[in-house]
PDB file of C-alpha atoms and ligand atoms in Angstrom:
ATOM      1  CA  UNK A   1     111.715  58.043  83.180  1.00  0.00           C
ATOM      2  CA  UNK A   2     113.307  55.080  84.472  1.00  0.00           C
ATOM      3  CA  UNK A   3     114.158  55.202  88.364  1.00  0.00           C
ATOM      4  CA  UNK A   4     118.068  55.464  87.225  1.00  0.00           C
ATOM      5  CA  UNK A   5     117.810  57.926  84.985  1.00  0.00           C
ATOM      6  CA  UNK A   6     115.294  60.272  87.280  1.00  0.00           C
ATOM      7  CA  UNK A   7     117.726  59.354  89.963  1.00  0.00           C
ATOM      8  CA  UNK A   8     120.807  60.444  87.878  1.00  0.00           C
ATOM      9  CA  UNK A   9     118.034  63.510  86.889  1.00  0.00           C
ATOM     10  CA  UNK A  10     118.144  63.852  91.101  1.00  0.00           C
ATOM     11  CA  UNK A  11     121.907  63.943  91.658  1.00  0.00           C
ATOM     12  CA  UNK A  12     122.398  66.368  89.270  1.00  0.00           C
ATOM     13  CA  UNK A  13     119.958  68.549  90.785  1.00  0.00           C
ATOM     14  CA  UNK A  14     121.125  68.491  94.342  1.00  0.00           C
ATOM     15  CA  UNK A  15     124.663  68.660  92.160  1.00  0.00           C
ATOM     16  CA  UNK A  16     123.478  72.637  90.945  1.00  0.00           C
ATOM     17  CA  UNK A  17     122.582  73.273  93.369  1.00  0.00           C
ATOM     18  CA  UNK A  18     125.078  73.298  96.335  1.00  0.00           C
ATOM     19  CA  UNK A  19     127.186  74.746  93.836  1.00  0.00           C
ATOM     20  CA  UNK A  20     125.369  77.365  92.645  1.00  0.00           C
ATOM     21  CA  UNK A  21     125.471  78.000  96.770  1.00  0.00           C
ATOM     22  CA  UNK A  22     128.575  77.645  97.321  1.00  0.00           C
ATOM     23  CA  UNK A  23     129.244  79.611  94.581  1.00  0.00           C
ATOM     24  CA  UNK A  24     127.702  82.619  95.877  1.00  0.00           C
ATOM     25  CA  UNK A  25     128.606  82.674  99.218  1.00  0.00           C
ATOM     26  CA  UNK A  26     132.658  82.633  98.379  1.00  0.00           C
ATOM     27  CA  UNK A  27     130.745  86.171  95.365  1.00  0.00           C
ATOM     28  CA  UNK A  28     129.562  87.293  98.935  1.00  0.00           C
ATOM     29  CA  UNK A  29     132.782  87.443 101.325  1.00  0.00           C
ATOM     30  CA  UNK A  30     135.358  85.261  99.350  1.00  0.00           C
ATOM     31  CA  UNK A  31     136.335  88.682  96.864  1.00  0.00           C
ATOM     32  CA  UNK A  32     139.601  89.855  98.245  1.00  0.00           C
ATOM     33  CA  UNK A  33     139.523  94.024  97.032  1.00  0.00           C
ATOM     34  CA  UNK A  34     143.227  94.585  97.850  1.00  0.00           C
ATOM     35  CA  UNK A  35     143.921  92.200  95.072  1.00  0.00           C
ATOM     36  CA  UNK A  36     140.585  94.333  93.232  1.00  0.00           C
ATOM     37  CA  UNK A  37     141.523  96.908  93.401  1.00  0.00           C
ATOM     38  CA  UNK A  38     144.635  96.613  90.702  1.00  0.00           C
ATOM     39  CA  UNK A  39     141.468  94.939  88.611  1.00  0.00           C
ATOM     40  CA  UNK A  40     140.201  98.346  88.516  1.00  0.00           C
ATOM     41  CA  UNK A  41     143.494 100.722  87.907  1.00  0.00           C
ATOM     42  CA  UNK A  42     143.678  98.248  85.298  1.00  0.00           C
ATOM     43  CA  UNK A  43     140.973  98.227  83.407  1.00  0.00           C
ATOM     44  CA  UNK A  44     138.002 100.549  84.992  1.00  0.00           C
ATOM     45  CA  UNK A  45     139.219 103.539  85.777  1.00  0.00           C
ATOM     46  CA  UNK A  46     139.802 104.212  82.419  1.00  0.00           C
ATOM     47  CA  UNK A  47     136.004 104.471  82.293  1.00  0.00           C
ATOM     48  CA  UNK A  48     134.542 104.821  85.509  1.00  0.00           C
ATOM     49  CA  UNK A  49     136.882 107.073  86.773  1.00  0.00           C
ATOM     50  CA  UNK A  50     139.293 106.974  90.103  1.00  0.00           C
ATOM     51  CA  UNK A  51     135.957 108.304  92.306  1.00  0.00           C
ATOM     52  CA  UNK A  52     133.987 106.097  90.994  1.00  0.00           C
ATOM     53  CA  UNK A  53     131.458 108.895  89.390  1.00  0.00           C
ATOM     54  CA  UNK A  54     131.817 107.895  85.769  1.00  0.00           C
ATOM     55  CA  UNK A  55     134.520 109.230  83.417  1.00  0.00           C
ATOM     56  CA  UNK A  56     132.574 108.933  80.218  1.00  0.00           C
ATOM     57  CA  UNK A  57     128.722 109.250  79.358  1.00  0.00           C
ATOM     58  CA  UNK A  58     126.689 107.090  79.868  1.00  0.00           C
ATOM     59  CA  UNK A  59     128.741 104.904  83.233  1.00  0.00           C
ATOM     60  CA  UNK A  60     126.792 105.314  86.605  1.00  0.00           C
ATOM     61  CA  UNK A  61     127.670 106.820  90.314  1.00  0.00           C
ATOM     62  CA  UNK A  62     129.190 104.136  91.673  1.00  0.00           C
ATOM     63  CA  UNK A  63     129.111 106.222  94.570  1.00  0.00           C
ATOM     64  CA  UNK A  64     125.345 106.433  94.462  1.00  0.00           C
ATOM     65  CA  UNK A  65     122.624 105.388  97.376  1.00  0.00           C
ATOM     66  CA  UNK A  66     120.577 103.297  95.304  1.00  0.00           C
ATOM     67  CA  UNK A  67     122.350 103.008  92.080  1.00  0.00           C
ATOM     68  CA  UNK A  68     124.003 100.293  90.333  1.00  0.00           C
ATOM     69  CA  UNK A  69     126.337  98.257  93.456  1.00  0.00           C
ATOM     70  CA  UNK A  70     122.610  98.180  95.424  1.00  0.00           C
ATOM     71  CA  UNK A  71     122.248  94.811  93.541  1.00  0.00           C
ATOM     72  CA  UNK A  72     122.955  91.206  94.039  1.00  0.00           C
ATOM     73  CA  UNK A  73     126.533  90.296  94.218  1.00  0.00           C
ATOM     74  CA  UNK A  74     125.348  87.559  91.309  1.00  0.00           C
ATOM     75  CA  UNK A  75     123.748  89.971  89.261  1.00  0.00           C
ATOM     76  CA  UNK A  76     125.994  92.335  89.136  1.00  0.00           C
ATOM     77  CA  UNK A  77     129.214  89.887  88.710  1.00  0.00           C
ATOM     78  CA  UNK A  78     127.380  88.479  85.277  1.00  0.00           C
ATOM     79  CA  UNK A  79     127.464  92.854  84.559  1.00  0.00           C
ATOM     80  CA  UNK A  80     130.692  92.629  84.501  1.00  0.00           C
ATOM     81  CA  UNK A  81     131.764  89.182  82.805  1.00  0.00           C
ATOM     82  CA  UNK A  82     129.136  89.547  80.521  1.00  0.00           C
ATOM     83  CA  UNK A  83     128.973  93.258  80.110  1.00  0.00           C
ATOM     84  CA  UNK A  84     125.896  94.632  80.253  1.00  0.00           C
ATOM     85  CA  UNK A  85     123.792  97.427  78.633  1.00  0.00           C
ATOM     86  CA  UNK A  86     121.010  99.433  79.812  1.00  0.00           C
ATOM     87  CA  UNK A  87     117.778 100.094  78.491  1.00  0.00           C
ATOM     88  CA  UNK A  88     118.347 104.117  75.995  1.00  0.00           C
ATOM     89  CA  UNK A  89     121.769 103.535  76.594  1.00  0.00           C
ATOM     90  CA  UNK A  90     124.669 105.809  75.640  1.00  0.00           C
ATOM     91  CA  UNK A  91     127.466 103.306  75.908  1.00  0.00           C
ATOM     92  CA  UNK A  92     126.905  99.691  76.410  1.00  0.00           C
ATOM     93  CA  UNK A  93     129.701  98.459  79.455  1.00  0.00           C
ATOM     94  CA  UNK A  94     132.301  95.855  77.342  1.00  0.00           C
ATOM     95  CA  UNK A  95     132.413  91.749  78.477  1.00  0.00           C
ATOM     96  CA  UNK A  96     135.484  91.942  81.639  1.00  0.00           C
ATOM     97  CA  UNK A  97     135.975  95.952  80.284  1.00  0.00           C
ATOM     98  CA  UNK A  98     137.107  95.071  77.615  1.00  0.00           C
ATOM     99  CA  UNK A  99     139.859  92.817  79.598  1.00  0.00           C
ATOM    100  CA  UNK A 100     139.313  89.478  78.287  1.00  0.00           C
ATOM    101  CA  UNK A 101     142.425  87.817  80.144  1.00  0.00           C
ATOM    102  CA  UNK A 102     140.056  88.832  84.063  1.00  0.00           C
ATOM    103  CA  UNK A 103     139.526  85.830  86.141  1.00  0.00           C
ATOM    104  CA  UNK A 104     136.223  85.539  87.466  1.00  0.00           C
ATOM    105  CA  UNK A 105     138.648  85.859  90.799  1.00  0.00           C
ATOM    106  CA  UNK A 106     139.767  89.078  89.468  1.00  0.00           C
ATOM    107  CA  UNK A 107     136.238  89.736  88.320  1.00  0.00           C
ATOM    108  CA  UNK A 108     134.536  89.117  92.976  1.00  0.00           C
ATOM    109  CA  UNK A 109     138.003  90.944  93.955  1.00  0.00           C
ATOM    110  CA  UNK A 110     136.376  94.192  91.821  1.00  0.00           C
ATOM    111  CA  UNK A 111     133.123  93.532  92.864  1.00  0.00           C
ATOM    112  CA  UNK A 112     134.709  93.393  96.646  1.00  0.00           C
ATOM    113  CA  UNK A 113     136.817  96.597  95.777  1.00  0.00           C
ATOM    114  CA  UNK A 114     133.921  98.173  94.263  1.00  0.00           C
ATOM    115  CA  UNK A 115     131.703  97.592  97.149  1.00  0.00           C
ATOM    116  CA  UNK A 116     134.219  98.572 100.070  1.00  0.00           C
ATOM    117  CA  UNK A 117     135.454 101.680  98.026  1.00  0.00           C
ATOM    118  CA  UNK A 118     131.713 103.042  96.644  1.00  0.00           C
ATOM    119  CA  UNK A 119     129.021 101.360  98.729  1.00  0.00           C
ATOM    120  CA  UNK A 120     127.345 104.109 101.265  1.00  0.00           C
TER     121      UNK A 120
HETATM  122  C1  HEC B   1     134.683 100.815  77.954  1.00  0.00           C
HETATM  123  C2  HEC B   1     134.864 101.968  79.281  1.00  0.00           C
HETATM  124  C3  HEC B   1     134.324 100.726  80.616  1.00  0.00           C
HETATM  125  C4  HEC B   1     135.175 100.119  80.564  1.00  0.00           C
HETATM  126  C5  HEC B   1     136.868 100.017  80.841  1.00  0.00           C
HETATM  127  C6  HEC B   1     134.225  99.736  81.713  1.00  0.00           C
HETATM  128  N1  HEC B   1     133.115  99.638  81.655  1.00  0.00           N
HETATM  129 FE1  HEC B   1     131.570  99.074  83.511  1.00  0.00          FE
HETATM  130  N2  HEC B   1     130.705 100.561  83.003  1.00  0.00           N
HETATM  131  C7  HEC B   1     130.771 100.822  81.116  1.00  0.00           C
HETATM  132  C8  HEC B   1     128.999 101.500  81.146  1.00  0.00           C
HETATM  133  C9  HEC B   1     129.168 102.831  79.461  1.00  0.00           C
HETATM  134  C10 HEC B   1     127.916 101.230  81.487  1.00  0.00           C
HETATM  135  C11 HEC B   1     127.182 101.353  81.477  1.00  0.00           C
HETATM  136  C12 HEC B   1     126.076 100.338  80.157  1.00  0.00           C
HETATM  137  C13 HEC B   1     124.598 101.247  80.669  1.00  0.00           C
HETATM  138  O1  HEC B   1     124.625 101.333  81.585  1.00  0.00           O
HETATM  139  O2  HEC B   1     123.969 100.649  79.543  1.00  0.00           O
HETATM  140  C14 HEC B   1     129.427 100.743  82.591  1.00  0.00           C
HETATM  141  C15 HEC B   1     128.277  99.643  83.743  1.00  0.00           C
HETATM  142  C16 HEC B   1     128.895  98.802  84.834  1.00  0.00           C
HETATM  143  C17 HEC B   1     128.713  98.222  85.886  1.00  0.00           C
HETATM  144  C18 HEC B   1     127.120  98.685  86.359  1.00  0.00           C
HETATM  145  C19 HEC B   1     126.150  97.356  85.539  1.00  0.00           C
HETATM  146  C20 HEC B   1     125.090  97.546  85.604  1.00  0.00           C
HETATM  147  O3  HEC B   1     124.047  96.032  86.604  1.00  0.00           O
HETATM  148  O4  HEC B   1     123.914  98.556  86.314  1.00  0.00           O
HETATM  149  C21 HEC B   1     129.543  97.315  86.087  1.00  0.00           C
HETATM  150  C22 HEC B   1     129.188  97.243  88.350  1.00  0.00           C
HETATM  151  C23 HEC B   1     129.891  98.574  86.118  1.00  0.00           C
HETATM  152  N3  HEC B   1     130.601  98.635  85.120  1.00  0.00           N
HETATM  153  C24 HEC B   1     131.711  97.700  86.723  1.00  0.00           C
HETATM  154  C25 HEC B   1     132.568  97.112  85.865  1.00  0.00           C
HETATM  155  C26 HEC B   1     133.813  96.784  86.222  1.00  0.00           C
HETATM  156  C27 HEC B   1     133.920  96.506  87.286  1.00  0.00           C
HETATM  157  C28 HEC B   1     134.844  97.481  85.541  1.00  0.00           C
HETATM  158  C29 HEC B   1     136.479  96.588  84.868  1.00  0.00           C
HETATM  159  C30 HEC B   1     137.003  95.251  85.255  1.00  0.00           C
HETATM  160  C31 HEC B   1     134.328  98.063  83.788  1.00  0.00           C
HETATM  161  N4  HEC B   1     133.149  98.237  84.934  1.00  0.00           N
HETATM  162  C32 HEC B   1     135.174  98.542  82.588  1.00  0.00           C
HETATM  163  C33 HEC B   1     131.753 101.111  80.766  1.00  0.00           C
HETATM  164  C34 HEC B   1     133.189 100.183  81.419  1.00  0.00           C
END
């Protein structure tokens, strides 16, 4: 690898690491639970229920301690954005809850709402 290429590669690594930690920091602190409430009411409540315990078979109980919400923000954001299916699942979680209009901000906000409302 030439010196120039190597420098470019290292710069790229440093930049992506910085971008990544900024994104995680935002997910940890920046989600707006009040805005997330309307995302939840508009898209998630039909399956996950008002009380977060799940309306339909296969949905997890968000209020369970050491349950799904004990996972890191980055994991949960990926599962909400891309969809998720656990082993032996009776039904997968659809990507963005089936609402393709949800933005990255909507997802961070709804996660902040889940943590505020249902985490013990
Ligand atoms: C059509 C029904 C449905 C809708 C709508 C839905 N979910 Fe889910 N969700 C599920 C099911 C079913 C699972 C469990 C999937 C599994 O474990 O295989 C799940 C799992 C999850 C999990 C746990 C993921 C994990 O890592 O175990 C989170 C968090 C979640 N949903 C958040 C949301 C949010 C936020 C919304 C709204 C944007 C939403 N869901 C909309 C059905 C739904």
